[in-house]
Amino acid sequence: FGSSHQPWYLYKTGVVDTAPREHCDLRWSFHVTRVPSTCHLALENPEDYVIAVNGNEVSEVDGWWVDDDIETLDISQHVQEGDNEITLSFTYRPTMEIEDGYLLGDFGVAPRDGDPAPGNMTLTAQPETLGEGSWVGQGLDTYGGAVRYLISVEKPAEGRRVRVSLPDLDCTAAVIHAGGEQFVLPWAPFAADITDVLDEGANEVAIEVIGGRHNIFGPLHTPWEPWT
C-alpha cells in the first residue's frame, strides 16, 4: 500500500482526530415468513451500540460465530412474522469500524415475489430435503455449513471394488462416511475407494458436502475485481 499507514498507528500518534462526532442510528429491516425457534444477531463490537430489535433492547453477548470478534446476541424472542427492524444507536467516532451484521438460526431463506435480490429475501422454515445441484434456490442460499446426502451401496462381489466419485462437486471439502470410517476429501478429485469398510448387503453411506464462507460473506467490498 505504498506510503499509507495502518489506521491504529494514525490514531495512536494523534494524526487523526478521534473525538466523538454525532449521534447516529442505523436501521436494518428484514422479513420473516416463518418465525424460527432460534435466531441470533452476529456483529463485531456490539458494545459500541444500543441494539434494539423491533423496539426491544438486547445487550447480552452469549457467544461468537466464525471469528471470536464476531459476537452473538440472542434475539429469538423479539423476532416476529412479517416486517422486522434492528436498530443500532451510537455516537460515531473515527476509530469505529462498522461491519456487516448477520442473522443466524434454524431457518431457510427464500425470495419474495420471485426476485432473489438481497433486500427481497424472507426467513422461512429449513428445507427438510434437498435435490441434486446447488443449494441456492433450495432455502440455503446464504448457508455456509455442511449437508449430508444419504445413499445405499451394496458390497460388491469378490474381486470388484466400489469407488465413490463426485466429479462435479463445487465445495470447500467433502467427507464420505461409510462403515464407521471417514474418508476426508479436501481437494479434487473428490473420490474414495470404500470397498474395505462395507458390510455384506446394503450399506448406508453419507456424503458430507462442506460449504464455504462465500455464500455468507461473499465479495463484500470489491466484487468487480478478478481476484475476488
GROMACS .gro file of C-alpha atoms in nm:
model
  228
    1PHE     CA    1   0.000   0.000   0.000
    2GLY     CA    2   0.292   0.237  -0.059
    3SER     CA    3   0.331   0.514   0.194
    4SER     CA    4  -0.004   0.477   0.369
    5HIS     CA    5  -0.020   0.388   0.740
    6GLN     CA    6  -0.237   0.150   0.936
    7PRO     CA    7  -0.535   0.328   1.098
    8TRP     CA    8  -0.435   0.222   1.451
    9TYR     CA    9  -0.097   0.392   1.403
   10LEU     CA   10  -0.262   0.716   1.293
   11TYR     CA   11  -0.496   0.708   1.593
   12LYS     CA   12  -0.217   0.632   1.842
   13THR     CA   13   0.010   0.908   1.714
   14GLY     CA   14  -0.266   1.167   1.709
   15VAL     CA   15  -0.254   1.225   1.334
   16VAL     CA   16  -0.629   1.162   1.319
   17ASP     CA   17  -0.874   1.338   1.550
   18THR     CA   18  -1.056   1.059   1.733
   19ALA     CA   19  -1.305   1.275   1.922
   20PRO     CA   20  -1.667   1.153   1.915
   21ARG     CA   21  -1.881   1.307   1.641
   22GLU     CA   22  -2.258   1.299   1.613
   23HIS     CA   23  -2.529   1.057   1.722
   24CYS     CA   24  -2.628   0.800   1.458
   25ASP     CA   25  -2.899   0.542   1.411
   26LEU     CA   26  -2.855   0.253   1.168
   27ARG     CA   27  -3.172   0.064   1.078
   28TRP     CA   28  -3.176  -0.276   0.913
   29SER     CA   29  -3.507  -0.428   0.801
   30PHE     CA   30  -3.572  -0.795   0.730
   31HIS     CA   31  -3.880  -1.004   0.657
   32VAL     CA   32  -3.996  -1.326   0.822
   33THR     CA   33  -4.246  -1.570   0.673
   34ARG     CA   34  -4.199  -1.832   0.945
   35VAL     CA   35  -4.058  -1.732   1.283
   36PRO     CA   36  -3.755  -1.951   1.366
   37SER     CA   37  -3.724  -2.113   1.709
   38THR     CA   38  -3.371  -1.973   1.741
   39CYS     CA   39  -3.233  -1.653   1.594
   40HIS     CA   40  -2.912  -1.468   1.678
   41LEU     CA   41  -2.767  -1.139   1.565
   42ALA     CA   42  -2.393  -1.159   1.496
   43LEU     CA   43  -2.179  -0.848   1.466
   44GLU     CA   44  -1.846  -0.701   1.567
   45ASN     CA   45  -1.810  -0.476   1.872
   46PRO     CA   46  -2.172  -0.491   1.992
   47GLU     CA   47  -2.070  -0.291   2.298
   48ASP     CA   48  -2.039   0.015   2.072
   49TYR     CA   49  -2.414   0.024   2.015
   50VAL     CA   50  -2.751   0.035   2.183
   51ILE     CA   51  -2.917  -0.252   1.996
   52ALA     CA   52  -3.292  -0.289   1.962
   53VAL     CA   53  -3.499  -0.548   1.775
   54ASN     CA   54  -3.850  -0.426   1.698
   55GLY     CA   55  -3.807  -0.171   1.976
   56ASN     CA   56  -3.679  -0.426   2.231
   57GLU     CA   57  -3.328  -0.359   2.361
   58VAL     CA   58  -3.081  -0.651   2.362
   59SER     CA   59  -2.731  -0.636   2.505
   60GLU     CA   60  -2.620  -0.974   2.639
   61VAL     CA   61  -2.348  -1.144   2.434
   62ASP     CA   62  -2.384  -1.522   2.450
   63GLY     CA   63  -2.112  -1.644   2.213
   64TRP     CA   64  -1.935  -1.587   1.884
   65TRP     CA   65  -1.953  -1.707   1.525
   66VAL     CA   66  -1.673  -1.784   1.275
   67ASP     CA   67  -1.432  -1.547   1.448
   68ASP     CA   68  -1.432  -1.453   1.818
   69ASP     CA   69  -1.451  -1.088   1.715
   70ILE     CA   70  -1.796  -1.154   1.564
   71GLU     CA   71  -2.010  -1.183   1.876
   72THR     CA   72  -2.367  -1.311   1.900
   73LEU     CA   73  -2.680  -1.190   2.080
   74ASP     CA   74  -2.996  -1.397   2.115
   75ILE     CA   75  -3.287  -1.210   1.955
   76SER     CA   76  -3.523  -1.508   1.924
   77GLN     CA   77  -3.800  -1.375   2.147
   78HIS     CA   78  -3.818  -1.044   1.960
   79VAL     CA   79  -3.847  -1.173   1.602
   80GLN     CA   80  -4.198  -1.160   1.458
   81GLU     CA   81  -4.379  -1.270   1.145
   82GLY     CA   82  -4.374  -1.005   0.874
   83ASP     CA   83  -4.153  -0.698   0.884
   84ASN     CA   84  -3.876  -0.667   1.145
   85GLU     CA   85  -3.626  -0.394   1.223
   86ILE     CA   86  -3.291  -0.393   1.401
   87THR     CA   87  -3.165  -0.055   1.518
   88LEU     CA   88  -2.808   0.028   1.616
   89SER     CA   89  -2.780   0.359   1.802
   90PHE     CA   90  -2.439   0.508   1.876
   91THR     CA   91  -2.219   0.816   1.883
   92TYR     CA   92  -1.989   0.791   1.584
   93ARG     CA   93  -1.613   0.829   1.625
   94PRO     CA   94  -1.339   0.787   1.361
   95THR     CA   95  -1.192   0.481   1.533
   96MET     CA   96  -1.511   0.281   1.475
   97GLU     CA   97  -1.515   0.017   1.202
   98ILE     CA   98  -1.874  -0.059   1.113
   99GLU     CA   99  -1.900  -0.404   0.959
  100ASP     CA  100  -2.191  -0.612   0.832
  101GLY     CA  101  -2.431  -0.785   1.071
  102TYR     CA  102  -2.566  -1.137   1.022
  103LEU     CA  103  -2.870  -1.339   1.127
  104LEU     CA  104  -2.805  -1.693   1.245
  105GLY     CA  105  -3.059  -1.961   1.331
  106ASP     CA  106  -3.265  -2.262   1.231
  107PHE     CA  107  -3.421  -2.110   0.922
  108GLY     CA  108  -3.402  -2.115   0.546
  109VAL     CA  109  -3.436  -1.820   0.311
  110ALA     CA  110  -3.644  -1.760   0.000
  111PRO     CA  111  -3.708  -1.469  -0.236
  112ARG     CA  112  -4.028  -1.269  -0.207
  113ASP     CA  113  -4.224  -1.215  -0.528
  114GLY     CA  114  -3.977  -1.437  -0.716
  115ASP     CA  115  -3.696  -1.180  -0.705
  116PRO     CA  116  -3.384  -1.315  -0.525
  117ALA     CA  117  -3.240  -0.968  -0.464
  118PRO     CA  118  -3.065  -0.927  -0.124
  119GLY     CA  119  -3.330  -0.687   0.006
  120ASN     CA  120  -3.617  -0.906  -0.109
  121MET     CA  121  -3.549  -1.225   0.089
  122THR     CA  122  -3.755  -1.370   0.371
  123LEU     CA  123  -3.685  -1.618   0.651
  124THR     CA  124  -3.865  -1.949   0.602
  125ALA     CA  125  -3.859  -2.297   0.751
  126GLN     CA  126  -3.545  -2.501   0.699
  127PRO     CA  127  -3.572  -2.733   0.397
  128GLU     CA  128  -3.622  -3.094   0.503
  129THR     CA  129  -3.464  -3.239   0.191
  130LEU     CA  130  -3.255  -3.112  -0.098
  131GLY     CA  131  -3.248  -3.206  -0.462
  132GLU     CA  132  -2.927  -3.251  -0.654
  133GLY     CA  133  -2.741  -2.940  -0.754
  134SER     CA  134  -2.685  -2.601  -0.599
  135TRP     CA  135  -2.820  -2.521  -0.252
  136VAL     CA  136  -2.909  -2.176  -0.383
  137GLY     CA  137  -3.280  -2.169  -0.460
  138GLN     CA  138  -3.348  -2.455  -0.218
  139GLY     CA  139  -3.363  -2.248   0.100
  140LEU     CA  140  -2.990  -2.247   0.177
  141ASP     CA  141  -2.884  -1.952  -0.038
  142THR     CA  142  -2.669  -1.798   0.237
  143TYR     CA  143  -2.569  -2.120   0.412
  144GLY     CA  144  -2.202  -2.199   0.467
  145GLY     CA  145  -2.211  -2.517   0.671
  146ALA     CA  146  -2.237  -2.879   0.561
  147VAL     CA  147  -2.508  -3.103   0.414
  148ARG     CA  148  -2.515  -3.483   0.418
  149TYR     CA  149  -2.660  -3.681   0.129
  150LEU     CA  150  -2.751  -4.044   0.206
  151ILE     CA  151  -2.713  -4.322  -0.048
  152SER     CA  152  -2.736  -4.701  -0.030
  153VAL     CA  153  -2.436  -4.903  -0.153
  154GLU     CA  154  -2.417  -5.281  -0.195
  155LYS     CA  155  -2.093  -5.457  -0.115
  156PRO     CA  156  -1.961  -5.591  -0.448
  157ALA     CA  157  -1.871  -5.947  -0.536
  158GLU     CA  158  -1.521  -6.073  -0.459
  159GLY     CA  159  -1.261  -5.911  -0.679
  160ARG     CA  160  -1.463  -5.598  -0.750
  161ARG     CA  161  -1.424  -5.252  -0.590
  162VAL     CA  162  -1.656  -4.962  -0.502
  163ARG     CA  163  -1.531  -4.611  -0.561
  164VAL     CA  164  -1.745  -4.309  -0.474
  165SER     CA  165  -1.667  -4.026  -0.713
  166LEU     CA  166  -1.806  -3.671  -0.705
  167PRO     CA  167  -1.663  -3.515  -1.021
  168ASP     CA  168  -1.897  -3.215  -1.042
  169LEU     CA  169  -1.872  -3.112  -0.678
  170ASP     CA  170  -1.821  -2.740  -0.611
  171CYS     CA  171  -1.741  -2.701  -0.242
  172THR     CA  172  -1.466  -2.642   0.013
  173ALA     CA  173  -1.421  -3.010   0.101
  174ALA     CA  174  -1.613  -3.335   0.132
  175VAL     CA  175  -1.621  -3.633   0.367
  176ILE     CA  176  -1.756  -3.979   0.287
  177HIS     CA  177  -1.888  -4.165   0.592
  178ALA     CA  178  -1.905  -4.541   0.546
  179GLY     CA  179  -1.868  -4.842   0.775
  180GLY     CA  180  -1.783  -4.624   1.074
  181GLU     CA  181  -1.491  -4.467   0.885
  182GLN     CA  182  -1.437  -4.121   0.740
  183PHE     CA  183  -1.277  -4.055   0.403
  184VAL     CA  184  -1.178  -3.689   0.404
  185LEU     CA  185  -1.157  -3.530   0.058
  186PRO     CA  186  -1.002  -3.182   0.094
  187TRP     CA  187  -0.948  -3.121  -0.278
  188ALA     CA  188  -1.028  -3.256  -0.623
  189PRO     CA  189  -1.062  -3.523  -0.737
  190PHE     CA  190  -1.335  -3.585  -0.479
  191ALA     CA  191  -1.326  -3.965  -0.482
  192ALA     CA  192  -1.255  -4.254  -0.244
  193ASP     CA  193  -1.246  -4.634  -0.255
  194ILE     CA  194  -1.476  -4.752   0.026
  195THR     CA  195  -1.481  -5.126  -0.051
  196ASP     CA  196  -1.290  -5.244   0.254
  197VAL     CA  197  -1.527  -5.085   0.507
  198LEU     CA  198  -1.852  -5.215   0.358
  199ASP     CA  199  -2.057  -5.491   0.520
  200GLU     CA  200  -2.240  -5.761   0.329
  201GLY     CA  201  -2.561  -5.640   0.171
  202ALA     CA  202  -2.681  -5.281   0.166
  203ASN     CA  203  -2.481  -5.011   0.341
  204GLU     CA  204  -2.589  -4.657   0.419
  205VAL     CA  205  -2.321  -4.416   0.301
  206ALA     CA  206  -2.330  -4.046   0.387
  207ILE     CA  207  -2.168  -3.797   0.152
  208GLU     CA  208  -2.098  -3.481   0.351
  209VAL     CA  209  -2.055  -3.171   0.136
  210ILE     CA  210  -1.887  -2.889   0.328
  211GLY     CA  211  -1.969  -2.540   0.209
  212GLY     CA  212  -1.764  -2.225   0.245
  213ARG     CA  213  -1.793  -1.865   0.353
  214HIS     CA  214  -1.857  -1.732   0.002
  215ASN     CA  215  -2.236  -1.768   0.027
  216ILE     CA  216  -2.229  -1.584   0.362
  217PHE     CA  217  -1.959  -1.320   0.331
  218GLY     CA  218  -1.929  -1.306  -0.044
  219PRO     CA  219  -1.715  -1.044  -0.220
  220LEU     CA  220  -1.829  -0.765   0.009
  221HIS     CA  221  -1.610  -0.477  -0.098
  222THR     CA  222  -1.472  -0.529  -0.449
  223PRO     CA  223  -1.694  -0.775  -0.639
  224TRP     CA  224  -1.564  -0.639  -0.971
  225GLU     CA  225  -1.201  -0.741  -0.908
  226PRO     CA  226  -1.088  -1.059  -1.086
  227TRP     CA  227  -0.915  -1.186  -0.770
  228THR     CA  228  -1.226  -1.158  -0.553
   0.00000   0.00000   0.00000
